[in-house]
Every structure is written in structure tokens, then in C-alpha cells.
CSV table of C-alpha atoms in Angstrom, one decimal:
chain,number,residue,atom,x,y,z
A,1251,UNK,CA,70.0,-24.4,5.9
A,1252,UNK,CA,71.3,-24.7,2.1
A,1253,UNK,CA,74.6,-25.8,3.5
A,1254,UNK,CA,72.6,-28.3,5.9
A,1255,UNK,CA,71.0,-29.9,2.8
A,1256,UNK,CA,73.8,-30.1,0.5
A,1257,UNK,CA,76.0,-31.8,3.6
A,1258,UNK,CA,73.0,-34.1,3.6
A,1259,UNK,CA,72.6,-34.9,-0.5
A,1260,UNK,CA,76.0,-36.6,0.0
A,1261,UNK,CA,75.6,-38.4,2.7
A,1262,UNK,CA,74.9,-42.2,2.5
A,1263,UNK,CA,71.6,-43.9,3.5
A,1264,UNK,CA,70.1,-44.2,7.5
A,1265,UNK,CA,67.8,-46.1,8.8
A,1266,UNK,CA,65.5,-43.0,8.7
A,1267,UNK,CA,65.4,-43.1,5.0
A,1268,UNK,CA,64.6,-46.4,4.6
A,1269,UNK,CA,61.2,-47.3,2.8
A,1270,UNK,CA,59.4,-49.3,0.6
A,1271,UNK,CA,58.2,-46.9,-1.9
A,1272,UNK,CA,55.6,-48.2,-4.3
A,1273,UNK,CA,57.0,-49.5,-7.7
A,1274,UNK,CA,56.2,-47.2,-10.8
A,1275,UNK,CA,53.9,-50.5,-12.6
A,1276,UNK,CA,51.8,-50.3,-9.4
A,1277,UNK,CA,51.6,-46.4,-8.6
A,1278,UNK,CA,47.9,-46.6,-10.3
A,1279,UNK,CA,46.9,-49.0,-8.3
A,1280,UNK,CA,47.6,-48.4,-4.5
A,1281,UNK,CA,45.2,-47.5,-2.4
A,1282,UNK,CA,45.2,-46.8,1.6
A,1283,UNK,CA,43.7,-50.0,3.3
A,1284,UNK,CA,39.8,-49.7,4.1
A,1285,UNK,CA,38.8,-46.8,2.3
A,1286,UNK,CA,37.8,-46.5,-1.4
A,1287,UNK,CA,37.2,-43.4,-3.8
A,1288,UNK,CA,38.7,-41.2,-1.4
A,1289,UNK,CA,41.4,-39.4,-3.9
A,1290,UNK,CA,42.5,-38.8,-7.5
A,1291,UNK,CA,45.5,-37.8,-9.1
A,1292,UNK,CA,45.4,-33.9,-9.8
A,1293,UNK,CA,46.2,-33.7,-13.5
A,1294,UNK,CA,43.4,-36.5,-14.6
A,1295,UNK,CA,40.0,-35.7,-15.1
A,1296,UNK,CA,39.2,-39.2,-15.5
A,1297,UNK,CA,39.0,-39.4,-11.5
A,1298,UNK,CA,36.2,-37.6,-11.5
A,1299,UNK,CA,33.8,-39.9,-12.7
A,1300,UNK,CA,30.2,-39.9,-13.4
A,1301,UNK,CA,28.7,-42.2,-10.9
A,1302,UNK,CA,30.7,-40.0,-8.1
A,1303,UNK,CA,29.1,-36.7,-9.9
A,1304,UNK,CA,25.6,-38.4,-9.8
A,1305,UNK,CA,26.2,-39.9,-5.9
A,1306,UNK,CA,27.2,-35.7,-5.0
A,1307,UNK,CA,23.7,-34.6,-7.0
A,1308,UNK,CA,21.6,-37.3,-5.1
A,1309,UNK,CA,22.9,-35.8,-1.9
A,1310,UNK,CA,22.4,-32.5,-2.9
A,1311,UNK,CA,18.6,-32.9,-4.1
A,1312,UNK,CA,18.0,-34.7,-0.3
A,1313,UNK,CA,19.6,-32.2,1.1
A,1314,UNK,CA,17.3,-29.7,-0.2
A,1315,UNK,CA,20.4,-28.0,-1.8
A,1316,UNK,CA,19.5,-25.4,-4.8
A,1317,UNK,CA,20.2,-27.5,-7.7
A,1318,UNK,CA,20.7,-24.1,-9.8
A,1319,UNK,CA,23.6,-22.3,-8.1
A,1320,UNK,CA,26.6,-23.8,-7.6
A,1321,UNK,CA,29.4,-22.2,-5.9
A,1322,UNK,CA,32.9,-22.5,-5.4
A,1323,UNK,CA,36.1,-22.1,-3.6
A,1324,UNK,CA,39.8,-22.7,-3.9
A,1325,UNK,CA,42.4,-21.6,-1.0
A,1326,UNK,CA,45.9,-21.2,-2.0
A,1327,UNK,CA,48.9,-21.5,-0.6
A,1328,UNK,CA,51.4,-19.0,1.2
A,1329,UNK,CA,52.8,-20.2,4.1
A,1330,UNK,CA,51.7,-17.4,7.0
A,1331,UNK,CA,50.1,-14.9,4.2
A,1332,UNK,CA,47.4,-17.5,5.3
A,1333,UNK,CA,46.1,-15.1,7.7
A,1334,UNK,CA,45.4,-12.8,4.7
A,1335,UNK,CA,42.4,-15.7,3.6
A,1336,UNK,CA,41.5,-16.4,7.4
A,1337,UNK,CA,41.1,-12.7,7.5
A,1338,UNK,CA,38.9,-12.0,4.4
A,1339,UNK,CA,36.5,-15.2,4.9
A,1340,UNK,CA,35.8,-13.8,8.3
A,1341,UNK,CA,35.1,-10.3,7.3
A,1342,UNK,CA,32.7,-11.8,4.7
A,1343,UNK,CA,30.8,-13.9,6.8
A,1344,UNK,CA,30.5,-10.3,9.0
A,1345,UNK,CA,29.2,-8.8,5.6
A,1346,UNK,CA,26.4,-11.2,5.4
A,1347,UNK,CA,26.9,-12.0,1.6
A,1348,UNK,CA,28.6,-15.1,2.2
A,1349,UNK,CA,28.0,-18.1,0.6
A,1350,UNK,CA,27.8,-21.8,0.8
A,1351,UNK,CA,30.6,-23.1,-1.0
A,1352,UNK,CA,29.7,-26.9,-2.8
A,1353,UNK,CA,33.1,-27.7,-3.4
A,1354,UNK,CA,36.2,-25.9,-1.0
A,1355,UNK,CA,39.5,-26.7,-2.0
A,1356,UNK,CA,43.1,-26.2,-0.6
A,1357,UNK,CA,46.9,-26.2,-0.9
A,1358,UNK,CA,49.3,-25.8,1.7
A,1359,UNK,CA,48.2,-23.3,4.1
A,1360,UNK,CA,45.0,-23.3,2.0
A,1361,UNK,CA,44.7,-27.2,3.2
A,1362,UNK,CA,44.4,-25.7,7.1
A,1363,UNK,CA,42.2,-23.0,6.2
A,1364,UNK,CA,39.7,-25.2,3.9
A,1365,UNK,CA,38.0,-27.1,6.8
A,1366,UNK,CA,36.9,-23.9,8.4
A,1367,UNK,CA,36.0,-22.8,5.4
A,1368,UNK,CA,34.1,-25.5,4.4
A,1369,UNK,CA,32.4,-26.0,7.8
A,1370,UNK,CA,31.2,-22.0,7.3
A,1371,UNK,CA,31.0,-19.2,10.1
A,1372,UNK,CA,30.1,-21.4,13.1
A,1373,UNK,CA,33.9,-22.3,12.6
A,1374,UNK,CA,35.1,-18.3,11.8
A,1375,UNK,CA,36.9,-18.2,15.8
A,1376,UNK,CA,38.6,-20.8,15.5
A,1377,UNK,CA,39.8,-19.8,12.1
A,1378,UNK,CA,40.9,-16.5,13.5
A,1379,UNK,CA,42.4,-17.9,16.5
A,1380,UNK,CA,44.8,-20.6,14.4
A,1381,UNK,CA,45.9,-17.3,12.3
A,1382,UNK,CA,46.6,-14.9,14.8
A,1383,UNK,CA,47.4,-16.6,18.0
A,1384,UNK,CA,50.6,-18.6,17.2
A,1385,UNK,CA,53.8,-17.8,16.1
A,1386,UNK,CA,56.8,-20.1,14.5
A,1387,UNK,CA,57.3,-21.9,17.5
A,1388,UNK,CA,53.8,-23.8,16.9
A,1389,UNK,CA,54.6,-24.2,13.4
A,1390,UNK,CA,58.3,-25.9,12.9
A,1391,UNK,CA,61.5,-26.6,15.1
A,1392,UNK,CA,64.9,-25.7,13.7
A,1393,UNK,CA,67.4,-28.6,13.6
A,1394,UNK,CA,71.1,-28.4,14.7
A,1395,UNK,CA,73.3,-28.2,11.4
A,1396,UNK,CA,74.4,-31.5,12.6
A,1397,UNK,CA,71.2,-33.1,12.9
A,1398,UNK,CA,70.0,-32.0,9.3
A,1399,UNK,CA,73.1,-34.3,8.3
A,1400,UNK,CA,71.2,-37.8,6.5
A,1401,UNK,CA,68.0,-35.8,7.6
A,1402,UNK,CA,64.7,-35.8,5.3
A,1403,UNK,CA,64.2,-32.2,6.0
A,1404,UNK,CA,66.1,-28.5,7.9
A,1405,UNK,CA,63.3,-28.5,10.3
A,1406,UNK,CA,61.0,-30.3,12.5
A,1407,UNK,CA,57.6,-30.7,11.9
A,1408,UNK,CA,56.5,-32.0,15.3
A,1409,UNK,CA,54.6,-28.7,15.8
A,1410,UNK,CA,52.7,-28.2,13.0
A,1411,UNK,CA,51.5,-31.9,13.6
A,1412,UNK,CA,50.5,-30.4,17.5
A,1413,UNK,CA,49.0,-27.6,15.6
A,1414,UNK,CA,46.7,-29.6,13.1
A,1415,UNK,CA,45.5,-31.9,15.7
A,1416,UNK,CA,44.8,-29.3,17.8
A,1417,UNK,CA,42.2,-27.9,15.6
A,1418,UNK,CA,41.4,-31.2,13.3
A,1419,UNK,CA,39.0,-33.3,16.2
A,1420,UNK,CA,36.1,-35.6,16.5
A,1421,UNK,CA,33.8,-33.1,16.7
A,1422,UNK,CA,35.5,-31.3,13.3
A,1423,UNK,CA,35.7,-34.8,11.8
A,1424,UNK,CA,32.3,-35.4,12.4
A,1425,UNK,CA,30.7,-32.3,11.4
A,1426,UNK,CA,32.6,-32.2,8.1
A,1427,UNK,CA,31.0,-35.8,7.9
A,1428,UNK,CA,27.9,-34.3,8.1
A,1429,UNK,CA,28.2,-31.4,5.2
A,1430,UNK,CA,29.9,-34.5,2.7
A,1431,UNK,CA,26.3,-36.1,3.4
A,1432,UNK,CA,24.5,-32.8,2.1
A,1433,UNK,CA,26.4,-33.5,-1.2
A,1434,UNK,CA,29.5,-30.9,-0.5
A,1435,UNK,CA,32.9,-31.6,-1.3
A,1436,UNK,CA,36.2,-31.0,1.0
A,1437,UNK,CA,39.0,-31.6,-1.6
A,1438,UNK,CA,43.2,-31.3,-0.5
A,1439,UNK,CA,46.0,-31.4,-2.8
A,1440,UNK,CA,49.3,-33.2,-1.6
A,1441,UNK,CA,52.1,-33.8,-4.2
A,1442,UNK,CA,52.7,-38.1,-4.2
A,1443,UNK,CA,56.6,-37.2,-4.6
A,1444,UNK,CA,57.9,-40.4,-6.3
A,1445,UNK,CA,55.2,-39.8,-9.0
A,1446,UNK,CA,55.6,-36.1,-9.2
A,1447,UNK,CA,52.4,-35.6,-9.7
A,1448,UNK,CA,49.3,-33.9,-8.0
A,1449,UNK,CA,47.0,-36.1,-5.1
A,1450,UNK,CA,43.2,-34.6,-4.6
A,1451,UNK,CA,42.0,-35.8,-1.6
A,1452,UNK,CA,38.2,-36.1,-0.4
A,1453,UNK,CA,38.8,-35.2,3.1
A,1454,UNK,CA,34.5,-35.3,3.2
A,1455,UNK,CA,34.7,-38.8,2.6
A,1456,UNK,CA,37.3,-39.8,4.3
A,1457,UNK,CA,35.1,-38.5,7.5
A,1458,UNK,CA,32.5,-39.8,6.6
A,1459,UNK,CA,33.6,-43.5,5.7
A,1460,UNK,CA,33.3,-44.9,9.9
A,1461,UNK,CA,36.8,-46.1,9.2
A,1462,UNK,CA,39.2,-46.6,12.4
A,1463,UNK,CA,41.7,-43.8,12.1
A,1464,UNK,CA,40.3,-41.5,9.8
A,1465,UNK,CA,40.6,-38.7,11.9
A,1466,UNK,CA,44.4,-39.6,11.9
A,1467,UNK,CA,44.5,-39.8,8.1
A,1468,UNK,CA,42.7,-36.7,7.3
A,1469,UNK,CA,45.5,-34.9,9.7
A,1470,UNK,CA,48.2,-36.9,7.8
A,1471,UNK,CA,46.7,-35.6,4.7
A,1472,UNK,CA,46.7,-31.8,5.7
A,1473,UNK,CA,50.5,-32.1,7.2
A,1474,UNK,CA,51.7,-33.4,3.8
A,1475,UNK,CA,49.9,-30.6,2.1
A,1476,UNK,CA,51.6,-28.2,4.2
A,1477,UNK,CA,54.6,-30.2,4.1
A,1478,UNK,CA,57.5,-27.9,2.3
A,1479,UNK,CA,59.8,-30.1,0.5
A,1480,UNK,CA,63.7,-29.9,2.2
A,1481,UNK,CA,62.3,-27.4,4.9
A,1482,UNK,CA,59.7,-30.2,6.5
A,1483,UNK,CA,59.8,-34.2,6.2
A,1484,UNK,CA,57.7,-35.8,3.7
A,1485,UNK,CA,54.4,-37.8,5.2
A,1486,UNK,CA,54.5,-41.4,4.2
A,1487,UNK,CA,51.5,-43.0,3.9
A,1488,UNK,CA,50.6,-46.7,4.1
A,1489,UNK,CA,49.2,-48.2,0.6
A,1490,UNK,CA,48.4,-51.8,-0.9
A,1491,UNK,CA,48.9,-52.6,-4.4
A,1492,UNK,CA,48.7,-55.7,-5.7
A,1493,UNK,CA,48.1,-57.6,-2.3
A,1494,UNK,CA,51.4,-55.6,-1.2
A,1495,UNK,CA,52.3,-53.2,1.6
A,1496,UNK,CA,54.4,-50.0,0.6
A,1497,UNK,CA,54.6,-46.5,1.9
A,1498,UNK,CA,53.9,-43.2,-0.4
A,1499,UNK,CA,55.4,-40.0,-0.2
A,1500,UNK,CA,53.7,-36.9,0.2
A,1501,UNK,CA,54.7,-33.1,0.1
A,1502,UNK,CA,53.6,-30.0,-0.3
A,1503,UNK,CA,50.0,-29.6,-2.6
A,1504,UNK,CA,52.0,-26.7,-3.6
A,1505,UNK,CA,54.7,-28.2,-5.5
A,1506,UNK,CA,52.1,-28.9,-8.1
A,1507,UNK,CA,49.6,-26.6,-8.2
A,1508,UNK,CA,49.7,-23.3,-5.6
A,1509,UNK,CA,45.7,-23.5,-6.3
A,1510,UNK,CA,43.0,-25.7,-8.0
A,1511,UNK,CA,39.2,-26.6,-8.6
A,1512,UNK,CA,39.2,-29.3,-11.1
A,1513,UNK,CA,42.1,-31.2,-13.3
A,1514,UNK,CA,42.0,-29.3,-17.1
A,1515,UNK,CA,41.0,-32.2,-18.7
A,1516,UNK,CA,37.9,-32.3,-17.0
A,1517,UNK,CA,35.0,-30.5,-18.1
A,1518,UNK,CA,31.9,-29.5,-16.0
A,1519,UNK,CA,29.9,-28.1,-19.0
A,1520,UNK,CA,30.5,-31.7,-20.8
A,1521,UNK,CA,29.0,-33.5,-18.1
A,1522,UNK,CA,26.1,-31.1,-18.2
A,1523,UNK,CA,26.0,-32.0,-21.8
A,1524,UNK,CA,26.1,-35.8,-21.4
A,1525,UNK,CA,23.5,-35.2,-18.6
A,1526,UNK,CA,21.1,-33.3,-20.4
A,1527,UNK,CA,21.3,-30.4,-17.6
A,1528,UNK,CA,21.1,-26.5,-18.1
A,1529,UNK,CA,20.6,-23.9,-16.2
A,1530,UNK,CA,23.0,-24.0,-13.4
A,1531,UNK,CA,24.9,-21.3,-12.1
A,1532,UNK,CA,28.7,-21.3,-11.0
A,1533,UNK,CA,30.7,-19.2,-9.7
A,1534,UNK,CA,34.6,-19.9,-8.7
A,1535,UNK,CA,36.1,-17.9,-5.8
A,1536,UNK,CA,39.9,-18.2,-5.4
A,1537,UNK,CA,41.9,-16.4,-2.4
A,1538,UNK,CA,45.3,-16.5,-3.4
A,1539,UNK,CA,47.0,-15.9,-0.1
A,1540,UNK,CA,50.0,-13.4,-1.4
A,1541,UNK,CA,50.7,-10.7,-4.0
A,1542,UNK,CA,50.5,-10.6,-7.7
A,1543,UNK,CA,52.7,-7.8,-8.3
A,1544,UNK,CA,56.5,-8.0,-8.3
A,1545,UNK,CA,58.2,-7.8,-4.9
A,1546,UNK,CA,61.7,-5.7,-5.4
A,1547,UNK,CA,64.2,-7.0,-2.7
A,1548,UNK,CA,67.4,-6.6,-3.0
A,1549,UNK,CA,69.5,-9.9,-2.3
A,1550,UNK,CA,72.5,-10.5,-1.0
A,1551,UNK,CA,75.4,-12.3,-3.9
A,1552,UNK,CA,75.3,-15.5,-0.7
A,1553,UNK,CA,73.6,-19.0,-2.3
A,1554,UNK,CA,71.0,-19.0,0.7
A,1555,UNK,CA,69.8,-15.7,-0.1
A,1556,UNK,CA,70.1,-16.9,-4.0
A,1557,UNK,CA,68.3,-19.6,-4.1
A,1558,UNK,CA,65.4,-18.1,-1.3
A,1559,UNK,CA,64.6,-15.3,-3.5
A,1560,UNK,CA,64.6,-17.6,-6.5
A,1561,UNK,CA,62.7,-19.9,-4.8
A,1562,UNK,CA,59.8,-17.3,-3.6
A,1563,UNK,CA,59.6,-15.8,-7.1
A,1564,UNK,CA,59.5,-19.7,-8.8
A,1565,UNK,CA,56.0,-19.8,-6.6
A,1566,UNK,CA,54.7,-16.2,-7.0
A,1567,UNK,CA,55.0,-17.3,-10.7
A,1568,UNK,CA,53.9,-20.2,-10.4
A,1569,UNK,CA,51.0,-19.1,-8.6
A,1570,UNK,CA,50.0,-16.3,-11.1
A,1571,UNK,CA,49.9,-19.3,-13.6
A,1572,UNK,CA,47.6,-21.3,-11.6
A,1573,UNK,CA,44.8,-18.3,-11.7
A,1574,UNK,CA,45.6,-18.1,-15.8
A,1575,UNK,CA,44.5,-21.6,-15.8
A,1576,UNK,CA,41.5,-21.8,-13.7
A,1577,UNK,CA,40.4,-18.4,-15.2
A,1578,UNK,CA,40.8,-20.5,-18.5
A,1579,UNK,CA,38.9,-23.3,-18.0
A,1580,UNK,CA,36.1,-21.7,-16.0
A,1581,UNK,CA,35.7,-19.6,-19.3
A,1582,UNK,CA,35.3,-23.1,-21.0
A,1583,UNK,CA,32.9,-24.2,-18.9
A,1584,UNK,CA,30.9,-21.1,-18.1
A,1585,UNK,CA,32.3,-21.0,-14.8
A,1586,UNK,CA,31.7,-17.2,-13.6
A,1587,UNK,CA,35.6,-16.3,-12.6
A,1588,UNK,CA,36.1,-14.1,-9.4
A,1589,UNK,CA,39.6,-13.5,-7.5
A,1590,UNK,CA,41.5,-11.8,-4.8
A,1591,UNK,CA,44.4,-11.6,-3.8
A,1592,UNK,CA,46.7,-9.3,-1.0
A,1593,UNK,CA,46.5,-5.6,-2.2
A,1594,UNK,CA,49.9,-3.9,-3.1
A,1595,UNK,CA,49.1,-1.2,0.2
A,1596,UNK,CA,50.4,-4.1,2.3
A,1597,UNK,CA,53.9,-3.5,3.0
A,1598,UNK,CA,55.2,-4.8,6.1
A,1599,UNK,CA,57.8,-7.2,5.7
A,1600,UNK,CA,58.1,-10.4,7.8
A,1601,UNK,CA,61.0,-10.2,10.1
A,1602,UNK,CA,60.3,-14.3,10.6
A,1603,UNK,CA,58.6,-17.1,9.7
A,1604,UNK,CA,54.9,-17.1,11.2
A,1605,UNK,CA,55.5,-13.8,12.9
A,1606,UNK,CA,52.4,-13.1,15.0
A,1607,UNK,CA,52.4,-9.6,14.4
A,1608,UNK,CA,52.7,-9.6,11.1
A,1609,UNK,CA,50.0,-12.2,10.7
A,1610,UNK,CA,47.9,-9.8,12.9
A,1611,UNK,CA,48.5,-7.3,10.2
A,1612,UNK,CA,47.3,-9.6,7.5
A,1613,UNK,CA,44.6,-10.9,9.2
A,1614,UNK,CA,43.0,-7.4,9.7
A,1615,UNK,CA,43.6,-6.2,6.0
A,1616,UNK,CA,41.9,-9.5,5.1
A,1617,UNK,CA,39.0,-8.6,7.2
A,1618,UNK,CA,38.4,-4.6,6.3
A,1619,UNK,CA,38.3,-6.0,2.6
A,1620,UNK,CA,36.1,-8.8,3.5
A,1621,UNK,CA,33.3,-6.5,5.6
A,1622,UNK,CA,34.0,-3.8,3.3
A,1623,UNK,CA,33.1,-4.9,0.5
A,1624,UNK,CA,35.3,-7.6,-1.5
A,1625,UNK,CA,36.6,-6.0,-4.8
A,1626,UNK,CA,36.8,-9.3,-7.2
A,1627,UNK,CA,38.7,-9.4,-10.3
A,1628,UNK,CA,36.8,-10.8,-12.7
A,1629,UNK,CA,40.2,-12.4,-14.6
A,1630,UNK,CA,43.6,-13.3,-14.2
A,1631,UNK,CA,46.3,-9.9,-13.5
């Protein structure tokens, strides 16, 4: 695959990768035609504003919502260590003590499991079933070396697209339609890849808007998230700025954040502040599909085994950041902190991508920890 890509970095231009990316002076502006409000960048808290906090509130008060106890979730990424999170939500919802999440957030594989977790334990079969029951054949197709020539990625991606729109339907769309209305949030990162920077996506109101092809969008939206840069094609999405058409491009949530809740510059317990509210408990849960702990391997002196272990450890790291950040800012904000993530007992090794057995494996230690009794930590490792 390494050789693949660096046959492909110098090869010239193809019709394939022909587009007409937004320009930088408009990257502010575009937005996807017929919808409004419906993302953020990931880094600004100045998305989040306070008309959209007050709208959320409204709901939630109809709703008959507690208006005390907030509760939170953020999905990570992790590629098929996804079953680990599919496994534990479903052994929690077996335990009885689990809750109703306000706001569910996800990244990568955490973007496919956050709709089931959002939508609760009516959805906790199907969750099982898109974690145990495929294998790499439902997920990706390898390309012939020759094909990956002036290609945008190794593999093909056709599918994972099969897979998402398997599970993402009307009748998903539509319920998730139903929870945005009670004032509960659905949020996917993507990575807009000409910025560089981080996309939040409100997949609740994107279902909820009554726009033609929403259902299409919102499985754009979790592709992209899911989207491995090199390995699968980016999405492009359709935008208009400045009474123009142009096409995004989205990757992996993962390249920019392997978990998240809110951007660091915003702050929940200023809003309280400026709102003259008190009293409101929170409490952020983060499954952080993989391991803390170093991982010894030892790795062959080839560059595809280089740069794969260099890679992997780049996102463990990366991920162990991610829960020093949100640990730090839920201390700011008085955010109760808990976390889990897959216990160093697990040892079997992957022989392959999405290898059914092993995700069986994972899936089941997820599910003894989430019956059992979840041990949270109550800060970063």
C-alpha cells in the first residue's frame, strides 16, 4: 500500500481528481444548499452560540426533560476496536443504570456507533449486530497496485457506504428526528481537509430539517468521519459560498480529534454564568475504543511496517491527549469526568482488518464490563 501511494504522489492529475475546492477567503462562508445551523468548525466555540443553547433548553423544558442533570457522551475512534464501545453500551443498558445521554458525540468508528447510542437500547441489536456480524469484506475493497496509481485512496470504500446505509434509514432518520425535538444533540466530527481543521456536525438537525436528501447527507457525513485518509477516498460535499458552487473535502473526524464534547474555547459554566443558571449537574462519559497503555510489537526494519506502527502509535497518542483535554476542561466547567477504555487483559491480536472473531472477542469483554459493573476512571491515565 505505501509503495501504491508513493507511485501515486507522483503521478499527474485525472479526471478523478478534479474539483472545485472552495477558495481559502470563502471557507467561512460555505454552507450545504437548504440547510442552515447544521455544523461548526471543531476548534471554535463561537459556533456554539447562545440562541442555539436557548432553542436546545426550550426543547428540553417541553420535553419534560430534567433541567438539573445533564449527561454526556463522547465515542471515540478505533477502527474495529469499535466493538469494544458496542459491547460495553449494551452491557450497560443490561445493567439497568444507563442513562440518557443529552448530547452523544462521535469520531470515526465512534460516528457509526453514536446513532445507536443516541437512539438508546431500543437500538442495542442492531448495534450488536453491525459489530459482530461483518467482517472486512463489508467494510473496504483492496485495489490492484495498479489501480491505486492517480487514485485518492489504497482501498475502496463502496462497502462501508453499503454498510452505513444499511443501518442509517428512514425509520433511523426519523427517530433521531424525533430525540433532536426533545432538545438532544447528535454531534459527528469530520476533518474539512483543505482547511485542516475539525467539522461538528448536527446529525439531529440535519433529520429533522424535512430537507430532500438528508437521509443521504447524514450517511455522507458518517462515511467521511470514518473515512481514513490514503487508506479510503475523501467525501466531497456540495457547498455555496458567495452565490458559488464548490465541493469540500472531508476525512476522517479522527485526524483532528480521536474524541470530543465541546471546542476548548467554549465554556459551559460561562454560559451558566451569563444565564444566571446553577444547579445543574453534568457528567461526561467517554469510551475510548482502544488501549492506553503501550503496545510492545516488534517491527520489521520494511517502510510499510515503519510507517504502520508509527502511524498506530501517532493515534494512541494522540488519543490519550484528547482525554487530557476533555478531562481538563470538564474540570473548568464542573463537568464530573468519567472514562473507559479496553482493559490491558485483552490480548488477542487482530490477524486482519475487521476480523469477526476478534471483534466477537471485543464485543464480549465490552459487555461483561458493561453488566458487570463499569469501573470509570475518574481522570486521564
Amino acid at each position: 500500500m505505501m509503495l501504491a501511494l508513493g507511485l501515486a504522489a507522483c503521478a499527474g492529475p485525472t479526471v478523478q481528481s478534479l474539483r472545485d475546492p472552495v477558495p481559502e477567503a470563502l471557507v467561512s462562508q460555505s454552507v450545504v444548499p437548504g440547510y442552515s445551523h447544521i455544523r461548526y468548525w471543531g476548534d471554535d466555540g463561537a459556533g456554539i452560540t447562545t440562541a442555539m443553547l436557548d432553542e436546545i433548553t426550550a426543547k428540553q423544558q417541553a420535553a419534560g426533560l430534567s433541567t438539573t442533570v445533564r449527561n454526556f457522551l463522547a465515542v471515540s475512534g478505533g477502527g474495529s476496536n469499535g466493538a469494544f464501545g458496542a459491547g460495553l453500551l449494551t452491557g450497560w443498558t443490561k445493567s439497568g443504570k444507563r442513562p440518557e445521554f443529552t448530547v452523544v458525540t462521535g469520531v470515526s468508528t465512534g460516528s457509526l456507533i453514536a446513532p445507536f447510542a443516541y437512539l438508546g437500547p431500543p437500538y442495542d441489536e442492531l448495534l450488536t449486530e453491525a459489530y459482530t456480524q461483518i467482517s472486512g469484506d463489508d467494510v473496504f475493497r483492496r485495489k490492484h497496485v495498479l489501480r491505486i496509481i492517480n487514485s485518492a485512496s489504497a482501498a475502496d470504500s463502496t462497502p462501508l457506504r453499503n454498510l452505513v446505509a444499511r443501518y442509517v434509514t428512514d425509520r433511523m432518520v426519523a427517530d433521531i428526528a424525533v430525540q433532536n425535538n426533545r432538545g438532544r444533540k447528535l454531534l459527528v466530527g469530520t476533518t474539512n481537509l483543505d482547511a485542516g481543521r475539525p467539522v461538528v456536525w448536527d446529525i439531529g438537525a440535519i433529520a429533522s430539517s424535512g430537507v430532500p436528501g438528508r437521509k443521504q447527507l447524514i450517511q455522507d457525513i458518517l462515511v467521511a468521519s470514518s473515512s481514513i485518509p490514503g487508506v479510503f477516498p475523501p467525501v466531497k460535499i456540495k457547498v455555496v459560498a458567495d452565490g458559488q458552487t464548490f465541493d469540500e473535502m472531508h476525512v476522517d473526524g479522527g485526524t483532528s480529534n480521536q474524541a470530543f464534547l465541546f471546542p476548548s474555547d467554549f465554556s459551559v459554566k460561562a454560559h451558566d454564568i451569563k444565564q444566571q443558571r446553577s444547579g445543574i449537574a453534568r457528567t461526561l462519559y467517554v469510551i475510548r475504543n482502544g488501549k492506553v497503555s503501550p503496545d510492545y510489537q516488534m517491527v520489521k526494519p520494511r517502510l510499510a511496517a515503519i510507517v504502520s506502527r508509527s502511524i498506530s502509535t501517532l493515534i494512541t497518542t494522540q488519543g490519550i491527549g484528547d482525554l487530557y483535554r476533555m478531562y481538563s476542561n470538564a474540570v473548568r466547567d464542573g463537568i464530573a469526568f468519567r472514562a473507559i477504555w479496553v482493559p490491558d487483559s485483552f490480548t488477542m491480536e487482530e490477524p486482519a482488518p475487521f476480523d469477526q472473531a476478534y471483534m466477537k472477542a471485543l464485543y464480549k469483554v465490552g459487555l461483561e464490563i458493561g453488566r458487570n459493573g463499569i469501573p470509570w476512571a475518574t481522570q486521564p491515565p
